[in-house]
PDB file of C-alpha atoms in Angstrom:
ATOM      1  CA  UNK Z 188      37.848  11.297 -85.392  1.00 84.00           C
ATOM      2  CA  UNK Z 189      38.054  12.895 -81.627  1.00 93.00           C
ATOM      3  CA  UNK Z 190      38.887  10.123 -79.694  1.00 97.00           C
ATOM      4  CA  UNK Z 191      37.010   9.620 -75.834  1.00 98.00           C
ATOM      5  CA  UNK Z 192      38.256   8.048 -72.520  1.00 98.00           C
ATOM      6  CA  UNK Z 193      35.485   5.650 -71.259  1.00 98.00           C
ATOM      7  CA  UNK Z 194      35.884   6.542 -67.735  1.00 95.00           C
ATOM      8  CA  UNK Z 195      39.588   5.686 -66.039  1.00 96.00           C
ATOM      9  CA  UNK Z 196      39.955   2.607 -67.061  1.00 94.00           C
ATOM     10  CA  UNK Z 197      42.216   3.680 -69.837  1.00 94.00           C
ATOM     11  CA  UNK Z 198      40.033   2.471 -72.622  1.00 97.00           C
ATOM     12  CA  UNK Z 199      39.919   4.486 -75.214  1.00 98.00           C
ATOM     13  CA  UNK Z 200      37.111   4.859 -78.219  1.00 98.00           C
ATOM     14  CA  UNK Z 201      35.977   6.934 -81.166  1.00 98.00           C
ATOM     15  CA  UNK Z 202      34.082   9.632 -79.570  1.00 98.00           C
ATOM     16  CA  UNK Z 203      30.594   8.318 -81.719  1.00 98.00           C
ATOM     17  CA  UNK Z 204      30.364   4.645 -82.022  1.00 98.00           C
ATOM     18  CA  UNK Z 205      28.448   2.684 -84.189  1.00 98.00           C
ATOM     19  CA  UNK Z 206      25.742   0.193 -82.875  1.00 98.00           C
ATOM     20  CA  UNK Z 207      25.480  -2.561 -85.123  1.00 98.00           C
ATOM     21  CA  UNK Z 208      21.831  -4.609 -84.091  1.00 98.00           C
ATOM     22  CA  UNK Z 209      19.899  -3.457 -86.630  1.00 97.00           C
ATOM     23  CA  UNK Z 210      22.132  -4.221 -89.675  1.00 98.00           C
ATOM     24  CA  UNK Z 211      20.808  -8.296 -88.577  1.00 96.00           C
ATOM     25  CA  UNK Z 212      18.448  -7.879 -86.134  1.00 95.00           C
ATOM     26  CA  UNK Z 213      15.409  -5.508 -84.970  1.00 93.00           C
ATOM     27  CA  UNK Z 214      14.313  -3.629 -87.165  1.00 92.00           C
ATOM     28  CA  UNK Z 215      12.570  -4.982 -91.168  1.00 89.00           C
ATOM     29  CA  UNK Z 216      12.987  -5.056 -93.671  1.00 92.00           C
ATOM     30  CA  UNK Z 217      16.991  -5.844 -93.483  1.00 94.00           C
ATOM     31  CA  UNK Z 218      19.218  -4.784 -94.969  1.00 97.00           C
ATOM     32  CA  UNK Z 219      21.412  -6.643 -97.112  1.00 98.00           C
ATOM     33  CA  UNK Z 220      24.695  -8.340 -95.477  1.00 98.00           C
ATOM     34  CA  UNK Z 221      27.074  -7.633 -97.731  1.00 98.00           C
ATOM     35  CA  UNK Z 222      26.510  -4.053 -97.874  1.00 98.00           C
ATOM     36  CA  UNK Z 223      26.269  -3.734 -93.898  1.00 98.00           C
ATOM     37  CA  UNK Z 224      29.892  -5.381 -93.837  1.00 98.00           C
ATOM     38  CA  UNK Z 225      30.592  -2.191 -96.207  1.00 98.00           C
ATOM     39  CA  UNK Z 226      29.331   0.454 -94.200  1.00 98.00           C
ATOM     40  CA  UNK Z 227      31.043  -0.597 -91.325  1.00 98.00           C
ATOM     41  CA  UNK Z 228      34.725  -1.185 -93.428  1.00 98.00           C
ATOM     42  CA  UNK Z 229      33.210   2.576 -94.426  1.00 98.00           C
ATOM     43  CA  UNK Z 230      32.784   3.783 -91.276  1.00 98.00           C
ATOM     44  CA  UNK Z 231      36.587   3.006 -90.392  1.00 98.00           C
ATOM     45  CA  UNK Z 232      38.267   4.358 -92.919  1.00 98.00           C
ATOM     46  CA  UNK Z 233      35.741   7.517 -91.646  1.00 98.00           C
ATOM     47  CA  UNK Z 234      37.260   7.570 -88.281  1.00 98.00           C
ATOM     48  CA  UNK Z 235      35.184   5.291 -86.764  1.00 98.00           C
ATOM     49  CA  UNK Z 236      36.995   2.277 -83.907  1.00 98.00           C
ATOM     50  CA  UNK Z 237      33.960   1.916 -81.743  1.00 98.00           C
ATOM     51  CA  UNK Z 238      31.477  -1.101 -82.701  1.00 98.00           C
ATOM     52  CA  UNK Z 239      28.696  -2.494 -80.576  1.00 98.00           C
ATOM     53  CA  UNK Z 240      27.410  -6.206 -81.116  1.00 98.00           C
ATOM     54  CA  UNK Z 241      25.768  -8.762 -78.690  1.00 98.00           C
ATOM     55  CA  UNK Z 242      24.974 -12.359 -79.342  1.00 98.00           C
ATOM     56  CA  UNK Z 243      21.306 -12.029 -79.100  1.00 97.00           C
ATOM     57  CA  UNK Z 244      21.445  -9.682 -82.036  1.00 97.00           C
ATOM     58  CA  UNK Z 245      19.926 -12.255 -84.706  1.00 96.00           C
ATOM     59  CA  UNK Z 246      21.097 -14.047 -82.384  1.00 97.00           C
ATOM     60  CA  UNK Z 247      24.237 -14.563 -83.468  1.00 97.00           C
ATOM     61  CA  UNK Z 248      24.171 -13.008 -87.152  1.00 97.00           C
ATOM     62  CA  UNK Z 249      25.320  -9.510 -85.843  1.00 98.00           C
ATOM     63  CA  UNK Z 250      28.528 -10.712 -84.462  1.00 98.00           C
ATOM     64  CA  UNK Z 251      29.533 -12.934 -87.303  1.00 98.00           C
ATOM     65  CA  UNK Z 252      28.890  -9.124 -89.404  1.00 98.00           C
ATOM     66  CA  UNK Z 253      31.118  -7.305 -87.087  1.00 98.00           C
ATOM     67  CA  UNK Z 254      33.588 -10.208 -87.389  1.00 98.00           C
ATOM     68  CA  UNK Z 255      33.877 -10.463 -90.687  1.00 98.00           C
ATOM     69  CA  UNK Z 256      33.542  -6.868 -91.508  1.00 98.00           C
ATOM     70  CA  UNK Z 257      36.578  -5.877 -89.223  1.00 98.00           C
ATOM     71  CA  UNK Z 258      39.092  -8.944 -89.345  1.00 98.00           C
ATOM     72  CA  UNK Z 259      41.714  -7.111 -91.306  1.00 98.00           C
ATOM     73  CA  UNK Z 260      41.704  -4.145 -88.860  1.00 98.00           C
ATOM     74  CA  UNK Z 261      40.883  -6.043 -85.751  1.00 98.00           C
ATOM     75  CA  UNK Z 262      43.839  -4.745 -83.518  1.00 98.00           C
ATOM     76  CA  UNK Z 263      42.317  -1.171 -84.582  1.00 98.00           C
ATOM     77  CA  UNK Z 264      39.344  -1.486 -83.497  1.00 98.00           C
ATOM     78  CA  UNK Z 265      37.734  -1.720 -79.839  1.00 98.00           C
ATOM     79  CA  UNK Z 266      34.702  -4.437 -80.683  1.00 98.00           C
ATOM     80  CA  UNK Z 267      32.075  -4.619 -77.387  1.00 98.00           C
ATOM     81  CA  UNK Z 268      29.593  -7.491 -77.120  1.00 98.00           C
ATOM     82  CA  UNK Z 269      27.219  -8.613 -75.002  1.00 98.00           C
ATOM     83  CA  UNK Z 270      26.056 -12.148 -73.193  1.00 98.00           C
ATOM     84  CA  UNK Z 271      22.893 -12.802 -70.790  1.00 98.00           C
ATOM     85  CA  UNK Z 272      20.710 -15.044 -72.687  1.00 97.00           C
ATOM     86  CA  UNK Z 273      19.023 -18.541 -72.945  1.00 97.00           C
ATOM     87  CA  UNK Z 274      18.442 -19.316 -76.604  1.00 96.00           C
ATOM     88  CA  UNK Z 275      15.779 -21.721 -77.553  1.00 95.00           C
ATOM     89  CA  UNK Z 276      15.377 -23.002 -81.521  1.00 92.00           C
ATOM     90  CA  UNK Z 277      17.265 -19.075 -82.405  1.00 90.00           C
ATOM     91  CA  UNK Z 278      15.028 -17.288 -80.282  1.00 92.00           C
ATOM     92  CA  UNK Z 279      15.565 -15.432 -76.611  1.00 94.00           C
ATOM     93  CA  UNK Z 280      13.847 -17.294 -73.703  1.00 94.00           C
ATOM     94  CA  UNK Z 281      15.561 -15.381 -70.500  1.00 95.00           C
ATOM     95  CA  UNK Z 282      17.964 -14.136 -68.943  1.00 97.00           C
ATOM     96  CA  UNK Z 283      21.630 -16.140 -67.887  1.00 98.00           C
ATOM     97  CA  UNK Z 284      24.492 -15.168 -66.117  1.00 98.00           C
ATOM     98  CA  UNK Z 285      25.686 -18.247 -64.442  1.00 98.00           C
ATOM     99  CA  UNK Z 286      29.316 -18.467 -64.375  1.00 98.00           C
ATOM    100  CA  UNK Z 287      29.720 -21.426 -66.836  1.00 98.00           C
ATOM    101  CA  UNK Z 288      27.149 -19.870 -69.509  1.00 98.00           C
ATOM    102  CA  UNK Z 289      28.981 -16.987 -69.349  1.00 98.00           C
ATOM    103  CA  UNK Z 290      32.203 -19.051 -70.676  1.00 98.00           C
ATOM    104  CA  UNK Z 291      30.243 -20.363 -73.109  1.00 98.00           C
ATOM    105  CA  UNK Z 292      28.646 -17.525 -74.284  1.00 98.00           C
ATOM    106  CA  UNK Z 293      32.666 -15.914 -74.666  1.00 98.00           C
ATOM    107  CA  UNK Z 294      33.831 -18.528 -76.104  1.00 98.00           C
ATOM    108  CA  UNK Z 295      30.642 -18.231 -78.980  1.00 98.00           C
ATOM    109  CA  UNK Z 296      31.406 -14.722 -79.138  1.00 98.00           C
ATOM    110  CA  UNK Z 297      35.171 -15.190 -80.066  1.00 98.00           C
ATOM    111  CA  UNK Z 298      34.555 -17.502 -82.908  1.00 98.00           C
ATOM    112  CA  UNK Z 299      32.106 -15.529 -84.466  1.00 98.00           C
ATOM    113  CA  UNK Z 300      33.671 -12.266 -84.096  1.00 98.00           C
ATOM    114  CA  UNK Z 301      37.344 -14.100 -85.170  1.00 98.00           C
ATOM    115  CA  UNK Z 302      39.086 -12.767 -82.793  1.00 98.00           C
ATOM    116  CA  UNK Z 303      41.207 -14.049 -79.508  1.00 98.00           C
ATOM    117  CA  UNK Z 304      40.004 -11.279 -77.195  1.00 98.00           C
ATOM    118  CA  UNK Z 305      36.728  -9.076 -76.801  1.00 98.00           C
ATOM    119  CA  UNK Z 306      37.309  -5.317 -76.086  1.00 98.00           C
ATOM    120  CA  UNK Z 307      34.306  -5.289 -74.048  1.00 98.00           C
ATOM    121  CA  UNK Z 308      31.855  -7.342 -72.420  1.00 99.00           C
ATOM    122  CA  UNK Z 309      29.154  -6.184 -70.786  1.00 98.00           C
ATOM    123  CA  UNK Z 310      25.876  -8.371 -68.715  1.00 98.00           C
ATOM    124  CA  UNK Z 311      23.335  -7.481 -71.313  1.00 98.00           C
ATOM    125  CA  UNK Z 312      20.419  -7.351 -68.684  1.00 97.00           C
ATOM    126  CA  UNK Z 313      21.095  -8.524 -65.142  1.00 97.00           C
ATOM    127  CA  UNK Z 314      19.650 -11.978 -63.642  1.00 98.00           C
ATOM    128  CA  UNK Z 315      17.784 -11.736 -60.476  1.00 97.00           C
ATOM    129  CA  UNK Z 316      18.974 -15.108 -59.963  1.00 97.00           C
ATOM    130  CA  UNK Z 317      22.822 -15.086 -59.806  1.00 98.00           C
ATOM    131  CA  UNK Z 318      24.648 -12.614 -57.671  1.00 98.00           C
ATOM    132  CA  UNK Z 319      26.321 -10.039 -59.546  1.00 98.00           C
ATOM    133  CA  UNK Z 320      29.865 -10.723 -57.112  1.00 98.00           C
ATOM    134  CA  UNK Z 321      29.709 -14.429 -59.798  1.00 98.00           C
ATOM    135  CA  UNK Z 322      29.145 -12.415 -62.930  1.00 98.00           C
ATOM    136  CA  UNK Z 323      31.799  -9.570 -62.071  1.00 99.00           C
ATOM    137  CA  UNK Z 324      34.003 -13.108 -60.609  1.00 98.00           C
ATOM    138  CA  UNK Z 325      33.895 -14.288 -64.026  1.00 98.00           C
ATOM    139  CA  UNK Z 326      34.780 -11.878 -66.228  1.00 98.00           C
ATOM    140  CA  UNK Z 327      37.405 -10.744 -64.077  1.00 98.00           C
ATOM    141  CA  UNK Z 328      38.629 -14.098 -64.350  1.00 98.00           C
ATOM    142  CA  UNK Z 329      38.375 -14.096 -68.014  1.00 98.00           C
ATOM    143  CA  UNK Z 330      40.284 -10.749 -67.859  1.00 98.00           C
ATOM    144  CA  UNK Z 331      42.997 -12.255 -66.226  1.00 98.00           C
ATOM    145  CA  UNK Z 332      43.210 -14.868 -69.034  1.00 98.00           C
ATOM    146  CA  UNK Z 333      43.083 -12.453 -71.751  1.00 98.00           C
ATOM    147  CA  UNK Z 334      40.157 -13.486 -73.654  1.00 98.00           C
ATOM    148  CA  UNK Z 335      38.478  -9.957 -72.360  1.00 98.00           C
ATOM    149  CA  UNK Z 336      40.231  -6.846 -71.919  1.00 98.00           C
ATOM    150  CA  UNK Z 337      37.055  -4.545 -69.929  1.00 98.00           C
ATOM    151  CA  UNK Z 338      33.947  -5.200 -68.206  1.00 98.00           C
ATOM    152  CA  UNK Z 339      30.700  -3.367 -68.588  1.00 98.00           C
ATOM    153  CA  UNK Z 340      27.294  -3.619 -67.755  1.00 98.00           C
ATOM    154  CA  UNK Z 341      23.260  -2.680 -69.442  1.00 98.00           C
ATOM    155  CA  UNK Z 342      20.841  -1.211 -68.290  1.00 97.00           C
ATOM    156  CA  UNK Z 343      21.945  -2.303 -64.375  1.00 97.00           C
ATOM    157  CA  UNK Z 344      20.286  -0.332 -61.761  1.00 97.00           C
ATOM    158  CA  UNK Z 345      22.681   1.939 -59.340  1.00 98.00           C
ATOM    159  CA  UNK Z 346      23.344  -0.932 -56.354  1.00 98.00           C
ATOM    160  CA  UNK Z 347      24.000  -3.483 -59.185  1.00 98.00           C
ATOM    161  CA  UNK Z 348      26.797  -1.248 -60.316  1.00 98.00           C
ATOM    162  CA  UNK Z 349      28.339  -0.409 -57.248  1.00 98.00           C
ATOM    163  CA  UNK Z 350      28.474  -4.164 -56.127  1.00 98.00           C
ATOM    164  CA  UNK Z 351      29.950  -5.540 -59.458  1.00 98.00           C
ATOM    165  CA  UNK Z 352      32.085  -2.354 -59.141  1.00 98.00           C
ATOM    166  CA  UNK Z 353      33.586  -3.374 -56.307  1.00 98.00           C
ATOM    167  CA  UNK Z 354      34.658  -7.154 -57.575  1.00 98.00           C
ATOM    168  CA  UNK Z 355      36.225  -6.121 -60.896  1.00 98.00           C
ATOM    169  CA  UNK Z 356      36.132  -2.279 -62.120  1.00 98.00           C
ATOM    170  CA  UNK Z 357      33.659  -1.573 -64.678  1.00 98.00           C
ATOM    171  CA  UNK Z 358      34.776   0.244 -67.514  1.00 98.00           C
ATOM    172  CA  UNK Z 359      31.420   1.484 -69.151  1.00 98.00           C
ATOM    173  CA  UNK Z 360      27.754   1.235 -68.190  1.00 98.00           C
ATOM    174  CA  UNK Z 361      25.806   1.308 -71.573  1.00 98.00           C
ATOM    175  CA  UNK Z 362      22.119   3.037 -71.223  1.00 98.00           C
ATOM    176  CA  UNK Z 363      19.827   5.069 -72.988  1.00 97.00           C
ATOM    177  CA  UNK Z 364      20.412   7.914 -72.720  1.00 98.00           C
ATOM    178  CA  UNK Z 365      19.115  10.936 -75.048  1.00 97.00           C
ATOM    179  CA  UNK Z 366      16.851  13.976 -74.795  1.00 96.00           C
ATOM    180  CA  UNK Z 367      14.113  11.623 -75.401  1.00 93.00           C
ATOM    181  CA  UNK Z 368      15.425   9.566 -72.444  1.00 95.00           C
ATOM    182  CA  UNK Z 369      16.865  11.583 -69.443  1.00 95.00           C
ATOM    183  CA  UNK Z 370      16.129   9.418 -66.536  1.00 95.00           C
ATOM    184  CA  UNK Z 371      19.783   8.691 -66.328  1.00 97.00           C
ATOM    185  CA  UNK Z 372      20.787  12.125 -65.219  1.00 96.00           C
ATOM    186  CA  UNK Z 373      19.238  11.110 -62.039  1.00 96.00           C
ATOM    187  CA  UNK Z 374      21.168   9.097 -60.333  1.00 97.00           C
ATOM    188  CA  UNK Z 375      23.306   6.806 -62.897  1.00 98.00           C
ATOM    189  CA  UNK Z 376      25.382   9.917 -64.254  1.00 98.00           C
ATOM    190  CA  UNK Z 377      26.013  11.074 -60.881  1.00 98.00           C
ATOM    191  CA  UNK Z 378      27.408   7.261 -59.886  1.00 98.00           C
ATOM    192  CA  UNK Z 379      29.439   6.836 -62.784  1.00 98.00           C
ATOM    193  CA  UNK Z 380      30.894  10.457 -62.550  1.00 98.00           C
ATOM    194  CA  UNK Z 381      31.995   9.687 -58.771  1.00 98.00           C
ATOM    195  CA  UNK Z 382      32.804   6.036 -59.263  1.00 98.00           C
ATOM    196  CA  UNK Z 383      35.295   7.093 -62.218  1.00 98.00           C
ATOM    197  CA  UNK Z 384      33.327   4.873 -64.773  1.00 98.00           C
ATOM    198  CA  UNK Z 385      32.108   6.136 -68.427  1.00 98.00           C
ATOM    199  CA  UNK Z 386      28.306   5.979 -70.320  1.00 98.00           C
ATOM    200  CA  UNK Z 387      27.437   4.315 -73.535  1.00 98.00           C
ATOM    201  CA  UNK Z 388      24.524   6.026 -74.356  1.00 98.00           C
ATOM    202  CA  UNK Z 389      22.220   3.569 -77.195  1.00 98.00           C
ATOM    203  CA  UNK Z 390      19.842   4.959 -78.934  1.00 97.00           C
ATOM    204  CA  UNK Z 391      21.250   8.063 -78.898  1.00 98.00           C
ATOM    205  CA  UNK Z 392      18.751   9.186 -81.864  1.00 98.00           C
ATOM    206  CA  UNK Z 393      15.640   7.858 -80.224  1.00 96.00           C
ATOM    207  CA  UNK Z 394      15.390   5.052 -81.980  1.00 95.00           C
ATOM    208  CA  UNK Z 395      15.585   7.089 -85.114  1.00 95.00           C
ATOM    209  CA  UNK Z 396      12.627   9.806 -83.862  1.00 96.00           C
ATOM    210  CA  UNK Z 397      14.895  12.576 -83.178  1.00 97.00           C
ATOM    211  CA  UNK Z 398      16.265  12.617 -86.579  1.00 96.00           C
ATOM    212  CA  UNK Z 399      12.579  13.804 -87.245  1.00 94.00           C
ATOM    213  CA  UNK Z 400      11.783  12.133 -90.568  1.00 93.00           C
ATOM    214  CA  UNK Z 401       8.755  10.616 -88.662  1.00 92.00           C
ATOM    215  CA  UNK Z 402       5.284  11.884 -88.770  1.00 87.00           C
ATOM    216  CA  UNK Z 403       1.546  11.890 -87.947  1.00 81.00           C
ATOM    217  CA  UNK Z 404       1.287   9.282 -90.976  1.00 86.00           C
ATOM    218  CA  UNK Z 405       4.687   6.788 -90.602  1.00 92.00           C
ATOM    219  CA  UNK Z 406       3.637   3.432 -89.933  1.00 91.00           C
ATOM    220  CA  UNK Z 407       6.858   0.679 -89.501  1.00 94.00           C
ATOM    221  CA  UNK Z 408       6.768  -2.745 -91.453  1.00 93.00           C
ATOM    222  CA  UNK Z 409       5.853  -6.216 -90.012  1.00 92.00           C
ATOM    223  CA  UNK Z 410       8.651  -7.092 -87.729  1.00 91.00           C
ATOM    224  CA  UNK Z 411      10.338  -3.456 -86.697  1.00 93.00           C
ATOM    225  CA  UNK Z 412      10.434  -3.667 -83.079  1.00 93.00           C
ATOM    226  CA  UNK Z 413       9.531  -0.330 -83.212  1.00 95.00           C
ATOM    227  CA  UNK Z 414       5.696  -1.340 -83.185  1.00 94.00           C
ATOM    228  CA  UNK Z 415       5.762  -2.496 -79.765  1.00 95.00           C
ATOM    229  CA  UNK Z 416       6.591   0.905 -78.356  1.00 95.00           C
ATOM    230  CA  UNK Z 417       4.449   3.160 -76.553  1.00 95.00           C
ATOM    231  CA  UNK Z 418       6.503   5.802 -77.906  1.00 94.00           C
ATOM    232  CA  UNK Z 419       5.792   4.718 -81.807  1.00 95.00           C
ATOM    233  CA  UNK Z 420       1.747   4.926 -81.611  1.00 94.00           C
ATOM    234  CA  UNK Z 421       0.400   7.288 -84.092  1.00 93.00           C
ATOM    235  CA  UNK Z 422      -0.904   9.464 -81.129  1.00 93.00           C
ATOM    236  CA  UNK Z 423       2.481   9.564 -79.332  1.00 94.00           C
ATOM    237  CA  UNK Z 424       4.757  10.311 -82.689  1.00 94.00           C
ATOM    238  CA  UNK Z 425       2.303  13.363 -83.373  1.00 93.00           C
ATOM    239  CA  UNK Z 426       2.558  14.394 -79.528  1.00 92.00           C
ATOM    240  CA  UNK Z 427       6.406  14.341 -79.141  1.00 94.00           C
ATOM    241  CA  UNK Z 428       6.776  16.421 -81.768  1.00 95.00           C
ATOM    242  CA  UNK Z 429       8.019  19.517 -79.890  1.00 95.00           C
ATOM    243  CA  UNK Z 430      11.309  17.952 -78.929  1.00 96.00           C
ATOM    244  CA  UNK Z 431      11.957  17.530 -82.908  1.00 96.00           C
ATOM    245  CA  UNK Z 432      10.726  20.887 -83.268  1.00 96.00           C
ATOM    246  CA  UNK Z 433      13.274  21.856 -80.680  1.00 96.00           C
ATOM    247  CA  UNK Z 434      16.088  19.887 -82.509  1.00 96.00           C
ATOM    248  CA  UNK Z 435      15.221  21.488 -85.755  1.00 97.00           C
ATOM    249  CA  UNK Z 436      15.137  25.226 -84.354  1.00 96.00           C
ATOM    250  CA  UNK Z 437      18.816  24.685 -83.023  1.00 96.00           C
ATOM    251  CA  UNK Z 438      19.755  23.096 -85.773  1.00 97.00           C
ATOM    252  CA  UNK Z 439      18.943  25.752 -88.373  1.00 97.00           C
ATOM    253  CA  UNK Z 440      20.932  28.263 -86.074  1.00 96.00           C
ATOM    254  CA  UNK Z 441      24.088  25.856 -86.113  1.00 97.00           C
ATOM    255  CA  UNK Z 442      23.723  24.597 -89.933  1.00 97.00           C
ATOM    256  CA  UNK Z 443      23.437  21.023 -88.712  1.00 98.00           C
ATOM    257  CA  UNK Z 444      20.733  18.664 -88.786  1.00 98.00           C
ATOM    258  CA  UNK Z 445      18.287  17.179 -85.818  1.00 98.00           C
ATOM    259  CA  UNK Z 446      20.197  13.744 -85.712  1.00 98.00           C
ATOM    260  CA  UNK Z 447      23.571  16.293 -85.169  1.00 98.00           C
ATOM    261  CA  UNK Z 448      22.475  18.334 -82.469  1.00 98.00           C
ATOM    262  CA  UNK Z 449      20.611  15.658 -80.459  1.00 98.00           C
ATOM    263  CA  UNK Z 450      24.197  13.752 -80.925  1.00 98.00           C
ATOM    264  CA  UNK Z 451      26.347  16.446 -80.006  1.00 98.00           C
ATOM    265  CA  UNK Z 452      24.097  17.570 -76.935  1.00 98.00           C
ATOM    266  CA  UNK Z 453      25.283  14.351 -75.823  1.00 98.00           C
ATOM    267  CA  UNK Z 454      28.603  14.601 -75.888  1.00 98.00           C
ATOM    268  CA  UNK Z 455      28.914  17.891 -74.466  1.00 97.00           C
ATOM    269  CA  UNK Z 456      27.205  16.481 -70.930  1.00 96.00           C
ATOM    270  CA  UNK Z 457      30.374  14.836 -70.203  1.00 97.00           C
ATOM    271  CA  UNK Z 458      33.956  13.727 -72.031  1.00 97.00           C
ATOM    272  CA  UNK Z 459      33.621   9.998 -70.889  1.00 98.00           C
ATOM    273  CA  UNK Z 460      30.248   9.660 -72.773  1.00 98.00           C
ATOM    274  CA  UNK Z 461      30.489   8.297 -76.194  1.00 98.00           C
ATOM    275  CA  UNK Z 462      27.390   7.173 -77.705  1.00 98.00           C
ATOM    276  CA  UNK Z 463      26.619   4.568 -80.467  1.00 98.00           C
ATOM    277  CA  UNK Z 464      24.025   5.791 -82.892  1.00 98.00           C
ATOM    278  CA  UNK Z 465      22.965   2.866 -85.232  1.00 98.00           C
ATOM    279  CA  UNK Z 466      21.888   3.829 -88.724  1.00 97.00           C
ATOM    280  CA  UNK Z 467      22.345   0.700 -92.355  1.00 97.00           C
ATOM    281  CA  UNK Z 468      22.985   3.995 -94.704  1.00 97.00           C
ATOM    282  CA  UNK Z 469      25.746   5.724 -95.393  1.00 98.00           C
ATOM    283  CA  UNK Z 470      24.149   9.290 -95.517  1.00 98.00           C
ATOM    284  CA  UNK Z 471      23.187   8.569 -92.194  1.00 98.00           C
ATOM    285  CA  UNK Z 472      26.550   7.336 -90.990  1.00 98.00           C
ATOM    286  CA  UNK Z 473      28.357  10.829 -92.494  1.00 98.00           C
ATOM    287  CA  UNK Z 474      25.719  12.914 -90.534  1.00 98.00           C
ATOM    288  CA  UNK Z 475      26.631  11.653 -88.065  1.00 98.00           C
ATOM    289  CA  UNK Z 476      30.120  11.000 -87.637  1.00 98.00           C
ATOM    290  CA  UNK Z 477      29.975  14.919 -88.582  1.00 98.00           C
ATOM    291  CA  UNK Z 478      28.347  15.467 -84.941  1.00 98.00           C
ATOM    292  CA  UNK Z 479      31.643  16.144 -83.675  1.00 98.00           C
ATOM    293  CA  UNK Z 480      32.118  18.826 -85.605  1.00 97.00           C
ATOM    294  CA  UNK Z 481      28.689  21.077 -84.073  1.00 97.00           C
ATOM    295  CA  UNK Z 482      30.330  23.137 -81.388  1.00 93.00           C
ATOM    296  CA  UNK Z 483      27.202  23.678 -78.550  1.00 96.00           C
ATOM    297  CA  UNK Z 484      28.566  26.344 -76.116  1.00 95.00           C
ATOM    298  CA  UNK Z 485      27.691  26.199 -72.660  1.00 95.00           C
ATOM    299  CA  UNK Z 486      24.791  28.335 -73.248  1.00 95.00           C
ATOM    300  CA  UNK Z 487      23.471  26.584 -75.820  1.00 95.00           C
ATOM    301  CA  UNK Z 488      23.363  23.430 -73.628  1.00 96.00           C
ATOM    302  CA  UNK Z 489      21.723  25.128 -71.065  1.00 95.00           C
ATOM    303  CA  UNK Z 490      19.143  26.411 -73.455  1.00 93.00           C
ATOM    304  CA  UNK Z 491      18.540  22.914 -74.938  1.00 95.00           C
ATOM    305  CA  UNK Z 492      18.059  22.081 -70.816  1.00 94.00           C
ATOM    306  CA  UNK Z 493      15.678  24.456 -70.337  1.00 94.00           C
ATOM    307  CA  UNK Z 494      13.657  24.086 -73.220  1.00 94.00           C
ATOM    308  CA  UNK Z 495      13.617  20.204 -73.229  1.00 94.00           C
ATOM    309  CA  UNK Z 496      12.473  20.468 -69.326  1.00 91.00           C
ATOM    310  CA  UNK Z 497       9.132  21.706 -69.968  1.00 93.00           C
ATOM    311  CA  UNK Z 498       7.943  19.264 -72.784  1.00 94.00           C
ATOM    312  CA  UNK Z 499       6.201  16.343 -71.667  1.00 93.00           C
ATOM    313  CA  UNK Z 500       6.817  13.476 -73.484  1.00 93.00           C
ATOM    314  CA  UNK Z 501       4.010  10.911 -74.235  1.00 94.00           C
ATOM    315  CA  UNK Z 502       4.145   6.899 -74.070  1.00 94.00           C
ATOM    316  CA  UNK Z 503       6.564   4.812 -72.201  1.00 93.00           C
ATOM    317  CA  UNK Z 504      10.178   3.766 -73.763  1.00 94.00           C
ATOM    318  CA  UNK Z 505       9.062  -0.103 -73.465  1.00 92.00           C
ATOM    319  CA  UNK Z 506       6.319  -2.524 -72.648  1.00 93.00           C
ATOM    320  CA  UNK Z 507       5.930  -2.550 -69.244  1.00 89.00           C
ATOM    321  CA  UNK Z 508       7.475  -6.603 -69.078  1.00 86.00           C
ATOM    322  CA  UNK Z 509      10.189  -5.480 -71.011  1.00 87.00           C
ATOM    323  CA  UNK Z 510      10.449  -2.305 -68.580  1.00 87.00           C
ATOM    324  CA  UNK Z 511      11.037  -4.758 -65.885  1.00 83.00           C
ATOM    325  CA  UNK Z 512      14.332  -5.872 -66.820  1.00 81.00           C
ATOM    326  CA  UNK Z 513      16.005  -2.950 -66.575  1.00 81.00           C
ATOM    327  CA  UNK Z 514      17.512  -0.957 -63.754  1.00 68.00           C
ATOM    328  CA  UNK Z 515      16.358   2.430 -63.680  1.00 61.00           C
TER     329      UNK Z 515
END
């Protein structure tokens, strides 16, 4: 597996990481835990070294899963986790990035991950009640104490990124980014390039849509969070087929799959971008990792950009109340 450096920080990860959320959170039905441990270990054997989790996934169970899976090769992998929420009775009840809460969250994450350091610690969502300078200062202290190596923000706005970076340099920003959601190209990516910060796109396959496996009659089981997303109504799934058709046409030319083209397109944008597609299936894991072998020329990327720019996607990515918690 090719390696990539996340900005100017020196942090090096596999070009494609593994988003572990869906192994215990968000989708339905949830897979067997032991099978997911095996899948993470297989991913490592195949060259993947970048694993993404968060305390809110479960909550807590996802970190426990990842910690158990990588315990025997912990020093050879790069683990990212996230803080930033309150929990009551096992449910997330709002943001909290008070310095003392960050420390409590980190101690919990260290225990669940069976480790004495976190490679990359993100603030999961910006807390409007806590100055970002206080957040960055707390993480800076944790880095000096050896409990954390690198600092990141998730779904943060440009001004927040600049303010945090001035206190503790950011290694990366995690944000949704794909042919399905290109808003980061407007301001975020130029800002990250200017500051020497990496980008970790989550949902690089549009929560599965860009694989081409959904159709007009697709429905999701109860408990699957896509049921509340405007882009996954039956009408939107049908209306947005043009973006999948574009990927399929290019995939046919390259003897690849739509998912591989979508990931290869991301990898071709910047050398400091490392997407983290999630999966619970071995064949999808292998398919995603093989995207590093798909070569898109500058002309290919230009053609994809021009063709996709002509496609108007139907439906917002999140309901309004969730979109308000993001920075873009």
